[in-house]
């Protein structure tokens, strides 16, 4: 079992879905968790409580709009003052499905801002500190859409391809930092396929409408189209993989993107 006692993890977008599952997995291994998200006070308190119950010795909520560089810089400074991010999980993300001819500039800017620029700014601020400590783990939650494309997702696909490429650059730049004994500094991506989260609900609803509102049939139709296993993933499965990537044994796993997609990107 990975022991993260004494480590601090910042997980963006961790009040629900994959981010919350990752935060709970790290908490269960003893990490302190910096919780983040755009949430009401009640939602933030509920997430902090759930992560604390999962085992985090400390959990604290940090609020930052990932489209706002100043807000990100303030959050990262606050996390550094709290102990510093030994582990950074970039999970915050938004999506809107529409064709190129339907999309507008504000939608493009928002998706690129949160999904790509936000990841850049957290990494540029966290990675030098990790290098100083000789240990660091950056795990960027990309998507199968960082490896393959789908129609009606131009800004989302562009942002996730960007995250995958940028992560490879960061992995190379920090590959020699630290040592096997200290754990080194690694940067990797996880690329989920269809996973039971709120971000896919608009697509599920649209597909369910083709079957008289039957959600199960809508999900089955989506899976049949893309995911050969015909099974969705649970967010906890992404959390388990993120936890393994934080283990000392993973010190030489860097610059990779690991799909959790039931064979989608193997086709």
mmCIF file of C-alpha atoms in Angstrom:
data_model
loop_
_atom_site.group_PDB
_atom_site.id
_atom_site.type_symbol
_atom_site.label_atom_id
_atom_site.label_comp_id
_atom_site.label_asym_id
_atom_site.label_seq_id
_atom_site.Cartn_x
_atom_site.Cartn_y
_atom_site.Cartn_z
ATOM 1 C CA UNK A 1 0.000 0.000 0.000
ATOM 2 C CA UNK A 2 1.281 3.459 -0.880
ATOM 3 C CA UNK A 3 2.021 5.532 2.220
ATOM 4 C CA UNK A 4 1.568 9.254 1.649
ATOM 5 C CA UNK A 5 1.919 10.277 5.285
ATOM 6 C CA UNK A 6 3.528 13.696 5.482
ATOM 7 C CA UNK A 7 2.655 14.519 1.862
ATOM 8 C CA UNK A 8 0.252 17.229 0.724
ATOM 9 C CA UNK A 9 -1.880 16.858 -2.385
ATOM 10 C CA UNK A 10 -3.700 19.591 -4.276
ATOM 11 C CA UNK A 11 -6.535 18.158 -6.353
ATOM 12 C CA UNK A 12 -8.323 20.682 -8.554
ATOM 13 C CA UNK A 13 -11.990 20.124 -9.230
ATOM 14 C CA UNK A 14 -12.250 17.827 -6.238
ATOM 15 C CA UNK A 15 -15.710 18.587 -4.881
ATOM 16 C CA UNK A 16 -17.287 15.882 -7.065
ATOM 17 C CA UNK A 17 -16.674 13.173 -9.652
ATOM 18 C CA UNK A 18 -13.177 12.021 -10.565
ATOM 19 C CA UNK A 19 -11.495 14.761 -8.548
ATOM 20 C CA UNK A 20 -13.311 13.797 -5.360
ATOM 21 C CA UNK A 21 -12.518 10.119 -5.948
ATOM 22 C CA UNK A 22 -8.819 10.885 -6.461
ATOM 23 C CA UNK A 23 -8.749 13.075 -3.360
ATOM 24 C CA UNK A 24 -10.319 10.285 -1.291
ATOM 25 C CA UNK A 25 -7.823 7.729 -2.608
ATOM 26 C CA UNK A 26 -4.892 9.954 -1.650
ATOM 27 C CA UNK A 27 -6.502 10.735 1.696
ATOM 28 C CA UNK A 28 -6.851 7.024 2.374
ATOM 29 C CA UNK A 29 -3.082 6.719 1.974
ATOM 30 C CA UNK A 30 -2.498 9.438 4.572
ATOM 31 C CA UNK A 31 -2.054 12.567 2.455
ATOM 32 C CA UNK A 32 -3.189 15.997 3.544
ATOM 33 C CA UNK A 33 -5.546 17.242 0.842
ATOM 34 C CA UNK A 34 -6.032 20.723 -0.547
ATOM 35 C CA UNK A 35 -9.568 20.559 -1.910
ATOM 36 C CA UNK A 36 -10.538 22.855 -4.777
ATOM 37 C CA UNK A 37 -13.535 23.692 -6.885
ATOM 38 C CA UNK A 38 -16.160 26.248 -7.755
ATOM 39 C CA UNK A 39 -18.632 25.344 -5.040
ATOM 40 C CA UNK A 40 -21.068 26.759 -2.564
ATOM 41 C CA UNK A 41 -19.885 26.836 1.055
ATOM 42 C CA UNK A 42 -22.119 23.843 1.733
ATOM 43 C CA UNK A 43 -20.661 21.862 -1.183
ATOM 44 C CA UNK A 44 -17.117 22.739 -0.132
ATOM 45 C CA UNK A 45 -17.763 21.709 3.474
ATOM 46 C CA UNK A 46 -19.327 18.426 2.345
ATOM 47 C CA UNK A 47 -16.329 17.569 0.154
ATOM 48 C CA UNK A 48 -13.836 18.429 2.903
ATOM 49 C CA UNK A 49 -15.790 16.261 5.342
ATOM 50 C CA UNK A 50 -15.925 13.327 2.920
ATOM 51 C CA UNK A 51 -12.188 13.533 2.232
ATOM 52 C CA UNK A 52 -11.425 13.792 5.942
ATOM 53 C CA UNK A 53 -13.560 10.728 6.598
ATOM 54 C CA UNK A 54 -11.581 8.888 3.909
ATOM 55 C CA UNK A 55 -8.449 9.335 6.017
ATOM 56 C CA UNK A 56 -6.887 12.734 5.327
ATOM 57 C CA UNK A 57 -5.166 13.994 8.482
ATOM 58 C CA UNK A 58 -6.050 17.493 7.256
ATOM 59 C CA UNK A 59 -8.259 18.764 4.461
ATOM 60 C CA UNK A 60 -8.858 22.388 3.529
ATOM 61 C CA UNK A 61 -10.830 24.053 0.764
ATOM 62 C CA UNK A 62 -9.138 26.458 -1.664
ATOM 63 C CA UNK A 63 -11.223 28.550 -4.044
ATOM 64 C CA UNK A 64 -9.855 29.683 -7.418
ATOM 65 C CA UNK A 65 -11.374 30.255 -10.836
ATOM 66 C CA UNK A 66 -9.094 28.276 -13.149
ATOM 67 C CA UNK A 67 -9.634 30.880 -15.898
ATOM 68 C CA UNK A 68 -8.052 33.566 -13.708
ATOM 69 C CA UNK A 69 -4.251 33.560 -13.531
ATOM 70 C CA UNK A 70 -4.191 35.857 -10.505
ATOM 71 C CA UNK A 71 -6.594 33.572 -8.649
ATOM 72 C CA UNK A 72 -4.465 30.516 -9.497
ATOM 73 C CA UNK A 73 -1.304 32.261 -8.318
ATOM 74 C CA UNK A 74 -3.012 33.214 -5.053
ATOM 75 C CA UNK A 75 -4.235 29.664 -4.516
ATOM 76 C CA UNK A 76 -0.818 28.170 -5.201
ATOM 77 C CA UNK A 77 0.792 30.622 -2.776
ATOM 78 C CA UNK A 78 -1.801 29.705 -0.134
ATOM 79 C CA UNK A 79 -1.158 25.985 -0.663
ATOM 80 C CA UNK A 80 2.590 26.593 -0.429
ATOM 81 C CA UNK A 81 2.076 28.434 2.857
ATOM 82 C CA UNK A 82 -0.040 25.491 4.051
ATOM 83 C CA UNK A 83 2.825 23.081 3.406
ATOM 84 C CA UNK A 84 3.290 22.948 -0.361
ATOM 85 C CA UNK A 85 1.953 20.563 -2.973
ATOM 86 C CA UNK A 86 4.004 17.368 -3.098
ATOM 87 C CA UNK A 87 1.271 15.992 -5.365
ATOM 88 C CA UNK A 88 -0.677 18.020 -7.906
ATOM 89 C CA UNK A 89 -3.691 16.499 -9.619
ATOM 90 C CA UNK A 90 -5.177 18.713 -12.326
ATOM 91 C CA UNK A 91 -8.724 17.494 -12.688
ATOM 92 C CA UNK A 92 -10.782 20.686 -13.055
ATOM 93 C CA UNK A 93 -12.361 20.773 -16.495
ATOM 94 C CA UNK A 94 -15.340 21.945 -18.495
ATOM 95 C CA UNK A 95 -16.870 20.834 -21.769
ATOM 96 C CA UNK A 96 -19.511 21.953 -24.224
ATOM 97 C CA UNK A 97 -20.509 19.877 -27.220
ATOM 98 C CA UNK A 98 -21.234 21.860 -30.378
ATOM 99 C CA UNK A 99 -20.002 21.945 -33.952
ATOM 100 C CA UNK A 100 -17.294 24.340 -35.109
ATOM 101 C CA UNK A 101 -19.868 26.458 -36.897
ATOM 102 C CA UNK A 102 -21.945 26.745 -33.712
ATOM 103 C CA UNK A 103 -19.144 27.516 -31.242
ATOM 104 C CA UNK A 104 -18.284 31.072 -30.271
ATOM 105 C CA UNK A 105 -15.115 32.749 -29.037
ATOM 106 C CA UNK A 106 -16.197 32.909 -25.399
ATOM 107 C CA UNK A 107 -16.804 29.139 -25.261
ATOM 108 C CA UNK A 108 -13.401 28.446 -26.817
ATOM 109 C CA UNK A 109 -11.663 30.816 -24.393
ATOM 110 C CA UNK A 110 -13.396 29.331 -21.344
ATOM 111 C CA UNK A 111 -12.617 25.695 -22.209
ATOM 112 C CA UNK A 112 -9.007 26.382 -23.168
ATOM 113 C CA UNK A 113 -8.636 28.605 -20.105
ATOM 114 C CA UNK A 114 -9.780 25.999 -17.589
ATOM 115 C CA UNK A 115 -8.625 22.790 -19.247
ATOM 116 C CA UNK A 116 -5.245 23.852 -20.632
ATOM 117 C CA UNK A 117 -4.038 27.227 -19.357
ATOM 118 C CA UNK A 118 -5.105 26.401 -15.806
ATOM 119 C CA UNK A 119 -3.009 23.223 -15.923
ATOM 120 C CA UNK A 120 -0.017 25.172 -17.228
ATOM 121 C CA UNK A 121 -0.185 27.728 -14.439
ATOM 122 C CA UNK A 122 -0.446 25.195 -11.614
ATOM 123 C CA UNK A 123 2.436 23.162 -13.056
ATOM 124 C CA UNK A 124 4.744 26.141 -13.597
ATOM 125 C CA UNK A 125 4.259 27.143 -9.976
ATOM 126 C CA UNK A 126 4.346 23.672 -8.380
ATOM 127 C CA UNK A 127 7.084 21.835 -10.258
ATOM 128 C CA UNK A 128 10.091 23.971 -9.187
ATOM 129 C CA UNK A 129 9.096 23.476 -5.536
ATOM 130 C CA UNK A 130 8.810 19.732 -6.100
ATOM 131 C CA UNK A 131 12.281 19.719 -7.642
ATOM 132 C CA UNK A 132 13.673 21.495 -4.577
ATOM 133 C CA UNK A 133 12.196 18.774 -2.359
ATOM 134 C CA UNK A 134 13.369 15.916 -4.610
ATOM 135 C CA UNK A 135 9.864 14.477 -4.766
ATOM 136 C CA UNK A 136 6.817 15.418 -6.751
ATOM 137 C CA UNK A 137 3.921 13.895 -8.608
ATOM 138 C CA UNK A 138 1.887 15.737 -11.215
ATOM 139 C CA UNK A 139 -1.095 13.791 -12.522
ATOM 140 C CA UNK A 140 -3.115 15.546 -15.193
ATOM 141 C CA UNK A 141 -6.568 14.133 -15.832
ATOM 142 C CA UNK A 142 -6.688 14.343 -19.607
ATOM 143 C CA UNK A 143 -9.200 12.267 -21.572
ATOM 144 C CA UNK A 144 -9.396 9.813 -24.426
ATOM 145 C CA UNK A 145 -9.977 13.077 -26.290
ATOM 146 C CA UNK A 146 -6.342 13.908 -25.646
ATOM 147 C CA UNK A 147 -5.502 10.917 -27.847
ATOM 148 C CA UNK A 148 -8.320 10.702 -30.394
ATOM 149 C CA UNK A 149 -10.967 13.105 -31.637
ATOM 150 C CA UNK A 150 -14.752 13.151 -31.754
ATOM 151 C CA UNK A 151 -17.113 15.448 -33.572
ATOM 152 C CA UNK A 152 -18.610 18.491 -31.828
ATOM 153 C CA UNK A 153 -15.775 18.769 -29.287
ATOM 154 C CA UNK A 154 -13.170 21.015 -30.956
ATOM 155 C CA UNK A 155 -12.133 23.127 -27.938
ATOM 156 C CA UNK A 156 -12.285 20.179 -25.538
ATOM 157 C CA UNK A 157 -10.186 17.960 -27.820
ATOM 158 C CA UNK A 158 -7.730 20.803 -28.444
ATOM 159 C CA UNK A 159 -7.359 21.410 -24.717
ATOM 160 C CA UNK A 160 -6.799 17.753 -23.871
ATOM 161 C CA UNK A 161 -4.325 17.168 -26.710
ATOM 162 C CA UNK A 162 -2.524 20.220 -25.347
ATOM 163 C CA UNK A 163 -2.442 18.812 -21.827
ATOM 164 C CA UNK A 164 -0.958 15.528 -23.072
ATOM 165 C CA UNK A 165 1.751 17.315 -25.061
ATOM 166 C CA UNK A 166 2.547 19.810 -22.326
ATOM 167 C CA UNK A 167 2.822 17.006 -19.771
ATOM 168 C CA UNK A 168 5.434 15.263 -21.911
ATOM 169 C CA UNK A 169 7.493 18.468 -22.026
ATOM 170 C CA UNK A 170 7.264 18.927 -18.257
ATOM 171 C CA UNK A 171 8.178 15.278 -17.683
ATOM 172 C CA UNK A 172 11.343 15.693 -19.737
ATOM 173 C CA UNK A 173 12.317 18.958 -18.083
ATOM 174 C CA UNK A 174 12.049 17.510 -14.563
ATOM 175 C CA UNK A 175 12.976 13.861 -15.220
ATOM 176 C CA UNK A 176 16.406 14.049 -13.543
ATOM 177 C CA UNK A 177 15.244 15.861 -10.415
ATOM 178 C CA UNK A 178 15.463 13.982 -7.146
ATOM 179 C CA UNK A 179 16.583 10.363 -6.927
ATOM 180 C CA UNK A 180 15.242 6.849 -6.606
ATOM 181 C CA UNK A 181 15.543 7.214 -2.843
ATOM 182 C CA UNK A 182 13.669 10.515 -2.704
ATOM 183 C CA UNK A 183 11.107 9.405 -5.298
ATOM 184 C CA UNK A 184 11.935 11.830 -8.072
ATOM 185 C CA UNK A 185 9.555 14.139 -9.892
ATOM 186 C CA UNK A 186 7.143 12.662 -12.423
ATOM 187 C CA UNK A 187 4.470 14.113 -14.697
ATOM 188 C CA UNK A 188 1.830 11.844 -16.197
ATOM 189 C CA UNK A 189 -1.677 11.893 -17.622
ATOM 190 C CA UNK A 190 -4.653 9.656 -17.055
ATOM 191 C CA UNK A 191 -7.043 9.500 -20.013
ATOM 192 C CA UNK A 192 -10.492 8.311 -18.934
ATOM 193 C CA UNK A 193 -13.080 7.151 -21.410
ATOM 194 C CA UNK A 194 -16.773 7.063 -20.496
ATOM 195 C CA UNK A 195 -16.799 7.533 -16.734
ATOM 196 C CA UNK A 196 -19.827 8.103 -14.517
ATOM 197 C CA UNK A 197 -19.423 11.838 -13.851
ATOM 198 C CA UNK A 198 -21.478 14.996 -14.190
ATOM 199 C CA UNK A 199 -19.508 16.215 -17.215
ATOM 200 C CA UNK A 200 -21.006 13.521 -19.458
ATOM 201 C CA UNK A 201 -24.591 14.084 -18.330
ATOM 202 C CA UNK A 202 -25.539 16.429 -21.226
ATOM 203 C CA UNK A 203 -24.395 13.779 -23.709
ATOM 204 C CA UNK A 204 -26.209 11.035 -21.794
ATOM 205 C CA UNK A 205 -29.380 13.120 -21.746
ATOM 206 C CA UNK A 206 -29.167 13.834 -25.477
ATOM 207 C CA UNK A 207 -28.658 10.165 -26.275
ATOM 208 C CA UNK A 208 -31.366 9.068 -23.810
ATOM 209 C CA UNK A 209 -33.809 11.366 -25.609
ATOM 210 C CA UNK A 210 -33.443 9.118 -28.657
ATOM 211 C CA UNK A 211 -34.827 6.274 -26.532
ATOM 212 C CA UNK A 212 -37.761 8.063 -24.968
ATOM 213 C CA UNK A 213 -35.691 9.357 -22.057
ATOM 214 C CA UNK A 214 -34.342 5.938 -21.054
ATOM 215 C CA UNK A 215 -30.968 6.792 -19.466
ATOM 216 C CA UNK A 216 -29.666 3.225 -19.382
ATOM 217 C CA UNK A 217 -30.344 2.792 -23.095
ATOM 218 C CA UNK A 218 -28.700 6.141 -23.811
ATOM 219 C CA UNK A 219 -25.542 5.104 -21.953
ATOM 220 C CA UNK A 220 -25.517 1.721 -23.685
ATOM 221 C CA UNK A 221 -25.747 3.437 -27.060
ATOM 222 C CA UNK A 222 -22.832 5.750 -26.228
ATOM 223 C CA UNK A 223 -20.713 2.815 -25.065
ATOM 224 C CA UNK A 224 -21.512 0.749 -28.142
ATOM 225 C CA UNK A 225 -20.290 3.579 -30.341
ATOM 226 C CA UNK A 226 -16.898 4.106 -28.685
ATOM 227 C CA UNK A 227 -15.956 1.833 -25.769
ATOM 228 C CA UNK A 228 -15.466 -1.854 -26.704
ATOM 229 C CA UNK A 229 -15.771 -3.115 -23.129
ATOM 230 C CA UNK A 230 -19.304 -1.658 -23.084
ATOM 231 C CA UNK A 231 -18.725 -0.794 -19.428
ATOM 232 C CA UNK A 232 -18.376 2.641 -17.881
ATOM 233 C CA UNK A 233 -15.627 3.343 -15.369
ATOM 234 C CA UNK A 234 -16.287 4.398 -11.808
ATOM 235 C CA UNK A 235 -14.385 7.485 -10.593
ATOM 236 C CA UNK A 236 -12.838 5.378 -7.811
ATOM 237 C CA UNK A 237 -10.988 3.377 -10.473
ATOM 238 C CA UNK A 238 -9.277 6.569 -11.651
ATOM 239 C CA UNK A 239 -8.448 7.323 -8.023
ATOM 240 C CA UNK A 240 -6.775 3.934 -7.600
ATOM 241 C CA UNK A 241 -4.551 4.539 -10.632
ATOM 242 C CA UNK A 242 -3.641 8.034 -9.456
ATOM 243 C CA UNK A 243 -2.628 6.606 -6.089
ATOM 244 C CA UNK A 244 -0.356 4.039 -7.742
ATOM 245 C CA UNK A 245 1.338 6.774 -9.785
ATOM 246 C CA UNK A 246 2.229 8.474 -6.489
ATOM 247 C CA UNK A 247 4.030 5.394 -5.157
ATOM 248 C CA UNK A 248 7.853 5.313 -4.915
ATOM 249 C CA UNK A 249 7.850 2.322 -7.274
ATOM 250 C CA UNK A 250 6.501 4.620 -10.003
ATOM 251 C CA UNK A 251 9.560 6.901 -9.949
ATOM 252 C CA UNK A 252 10.471 5.929 -13.534
ATOM 253 C CA UNK A 253 6.949 6.232 -14.903
ATOM 254 C CA UNK A 254 6.918 9.717 -16.373
ATOM 255 C CA UNK A 255 5.733 11.392 -19.551
ATOM 256 C CA UNK A 256 3.067 8.767 -20.204
ATOM 257 C CA UNK A 257 -0.662 8.919 -20.796
ATOM 258 C CA UNK A 258 -2.575 5.936 -19.449
ATOM 259 C CA UNK A 259 -6.019 5.348 -20.972
ATOM 260 C CA UNK A 260 -8.800 3.944 -18.813
ATOM 261 C CA UNK A 261 -11.200 3.536 -21.707
ATOM 262 C CA UNK A 262 -12.233 -0.070 -22.209
ATOM 263 C CA UNK A 263 -10.236 -0.298 -25.449
ATOM 264 C CA UNK A 264 -11.527 2.930 -27.044
ATOM 265 C CA UNK A 265 -8.094 4.220 -28.076
ATOM 266 C CA UNK A 266 -6.854 0.738 -29.040
ATOM 267 C CA UNK A 267 -9.111 0.743 -32.109
#
